[in-house]
Amino acid sequence: MLELKRIYWTRKSLHLAMLASVIWLLAAAILAATHSAISQRPTSLIDVLRPLFDAVLAADTAPGLLIIVLVVAAAVIRGSDVRRRDPLRRFTRQQRREGMARADWQCEMEAGFHRRCSRPVEHGDHFYPWSKGGATSLQNFVAACSRCNRAKGARIPSPGQQKRLERRRLVYVDAHELVAVGERRELT
Ligand SMILES: [Zn+2]
């Protein structure tokens, strides 16, 4: 639970910071360009372009550096995701059978208003996506219909989705079986 919170919010804030920095970069460039164009009395094209270029460059230094830092941070995260990848991507026949039986052969995903999807199970889905270091284990197995499986893609679920799935599982999973969902491989 804590691990997912950390992973989810780190990536969410990185995305937001990136979006904000790009907006900052564009806004600063536009402001600098308009301001510099108004304040000059040009005699040739180079007189217009040189101060324009300098003004935009100066205004975009800070957001530009920030974007570089964020891109490096994203690359570090992607690199560690790749190193965490499970050598086995496909669930074994045994894992699929156990995971689907645990779900009573019904999709475990959410279908509107936080209700459980009513479609029959067709796939084994990695709760933590395989590409992001999710283990190919029963702990990381979620039974899904093909529609939910496709809709989820390679996204990391939110902590709220994890909590609700575990709460739903209390109803249909036998006591001796696994209710907790999600397992990520260690960095090796
Ligand atoms: Zn479904």
Short mmCIF file of C-alpha atoms in Angstrom, two decimals, residues 16-133:
data_model
loop_
_atom_site.label_atom_id
_atom_site.label_comp_id
_atom_site.label_asym_id
_atom_site.label_seq_id
_atom_site.Cartn_x
_atom_site.Cartn_y
_atom_site.Cartn_z
CA LEU A 16 2.41 17.40 -13.61
CA ALA A 17 5.80 19.10 -13.13
CA MET A 18 6.67 18.34 -16.75
CA LEU A 19 3.39 19.77 -17.99
CA ALA A 20 3.81 22.91 -15.83
CA SER A 21 7.41 23.40 -17.02
CA VAL A 22 6.44 23.18 -20.68
CA ILE A 23 3.67 25.75 -20.13
CA TRP A 24 6.15 27.96 -18.26
CA LEU A 25 8.68 27.60 -21.10
CA LEU A 26 6.13 28.59 -23.75
CA ALA A 27 4.61 31.44 -21.74
CA ALA A 28 8.05 32.87 -20.87
CA ALA A 29 9.09 32.70 -24.54
CA ILE A 30 5.93 34.45 -25.75
CA LEU A 31 6.15 37.15 -23.07
CA ALA A 32 9.84 37.77 -23.73
CA ALA A 33 9.28 37.87 -27.50
CA THR A 34 6.39 40.34 -27.39
CA HIS A 35 8.12 42.53 -24.83
CA SER A 36 11.38 42.61 -26.75
CA ALA A 37 9.61 43.33 -30.05
CA ILE A 38 7.79 46.34 -28.58
CA SER A 39 10.82 47.86 -26.87
CA GLN A 40 13.07 47.83 -29.92
CA ARG A 41 13.27 50.32 -32.79
CA PRO A 42 14.77 48.09 -35.43
CA THR A 43 16.66 49.22 -38.55
CA SER A 44 17.35 45.75 -39.94
CA LEU A 45 16.11 42.23 -39.55
CA ILE A 46 19.13 41.20 -37.49
CA ASP A 47 18.34 44.06 -35.08
CA VAL A 48 14.97 42.46 -34.49
CA LEU A 49 16.10 38.85 -34.33
CA ARG A 50 19.20 39.20 -32.15
CA PRO A 51 17.51 40.86 -29.11
CA LEU A 52 14.45 38.66 -29.66
CA PHE A 53 16.60 35.54 -29.53
CA ASP A 54 18.55 36.80 -26.50
CA ALA A 55 15.37 37.73 -24.62
CA VAL A 56 13.71 34.36 -25.30
CA LEU A 57 16.88 32.48 -24.37
CA ALA A 58 17.21 34.40 -21.09
CA ALA A 59 13.54 33.90 -20.21
CA ASP A 60 13.66 30.17 -21.02
CA THR A 61 16.84 29.31 -19.12
CA ALA A 62 15.09 28.42 -15.86
CA PRO A 63 12.18 26.38 -17.31
CA GLY A 64 14.60 24.80 -19.79
CA LEU A 65 16.93 23.60 -17.04
CA LEU A 66 13.97 22.32 -15.04
CA ILE A 67 12.74 20.32 -18.04
CA ILE A 68 16.20 18.77 -18.45
CA VAL A 69 16.21 17.74 -14.77
CA LEU A 70 12.72 16.22 -15.12
CA VAL A 71 13.67 14.33 -18.28
CA VAL A 72 16.73 12.89 -16.51
CA ALA A 73 14.56 11.88 -13.51
CA ALA A 74 12.07 10.16 -15.84
CA ALA A 75 14.92 8.32 -17.59
CA VAL A 76 16.27 7.11 -14.23
CA ILE A 77 12.82 5.78 -13.28
CA ARG A 78 12.41 4.09 -16.66
CA GLY A 79 15.86 2.52 -16.31
CA SER A 80 15.04 1.07 -12.91
CA ASP A 81 11.69 -0.24 -14.24
CA VAL A 82 13.56 -2.08 -16.99
CA ARG A 83 16.04 -3.59 -14.52
CA ARG A 84 13.17 -4.81 -12.34
CA ARG A 85 11.47 -6.68 -15.17
CA ASP A 86 10.54 -10.27 -14.48
CA PRO A 87 12.32 -12.63 -16.90
CA LEU A 88 9.02 -14.50 -17.12
CA ARG A 89 6.31 -12.33 -18.62
CA ARG A 90 3.52 -14.86 -19.07
CA PHE A 91 1.70 -16.33 -16.09
CA THR A 92 2.02 -20.09 -15.89
CA ARG A 93 -0.97 -22.31 -16.53
CA GLN A 94 -1.05 -23.05 -12.80
CA GLN A 95 -1.02 -19.35 -11.83
CA ARG A 96 -3.80 -18.57 -14.28
CA ARG A 97 -5.92 -21.43 -12.98
CA GLU A 98 -5.41 -20.42 -9.34
CA GLY A 99 -5.84 -16.69 -9.97
CA MET A 100 -9.01 -17.17 -11.99
CA ALA A 101 -10.49 -19.65 -9.52
CA ARG A 102 -9.73 -17.20 -6.71
CA ALA A 103 -11.87 -14.65 -8.58
CA ASP A 104 -14.64 -17.20 -9.20
CA TRP A 105 -13.99 -16.82 -12.95
CA GLN A 106 -15.33 -13.28 -12.91
CA CYS A 107 -13.41 -10.14 -13.87
CA GLU A 108 -12.03 -8.39 -10.76
CA MET A 109 -11.64 -4.96 -12.29
CA GLU A 110 -13.78 -1.89 -11.77
CA ALA A 111 -16.65 -1.08 -14.11
CA GLY A 112 -18.15 2.30 -13.32
CA PHE A 113 -19.22 3.62 -9.91
CA HIS A 114 -16.52 1.45 -8.32
CA ARG A 115 -18.57 -1.69 -8.87
CA ARG A 116 -16.98 -4.96 -9.86
CA CYS A 117 -17.08 -5.79 -13.56
CA SER A 118 -19.61 -8.58 -14.22
CA ARG A 119 -17.97 -10.09 -17.31
CA PRO A 120 -16.35 -13.53 -17.28
CA VAL A 121 -12.59 -13.69 -16.85
CA GLU A 122 -10.45 -14.09 -19.96
CA HIS A 123 -6.98 -12.84 -19.02
CA GLY A 124 -4.49 -12.69 -16.22
CA ASP A 125 -3.48 -9.07 -15.72
CA HIS A 126 -0.35 -7.84 -13.95
CA PHE A 127 -1.53 -5.41 -11.23
CA TYR A 128 1.85 -3.65 -11.35
CA PRO A 129 2.43 -3.73 -15.11
CA TRP A 130 5.11 -6.18 -16.19
CA SER A 131 6.94 -3.40 -18.08
CA LYS A 132 7.15 -1.40 -14.84
CA GLY A 133 8.65 -4.16 -12.72
#
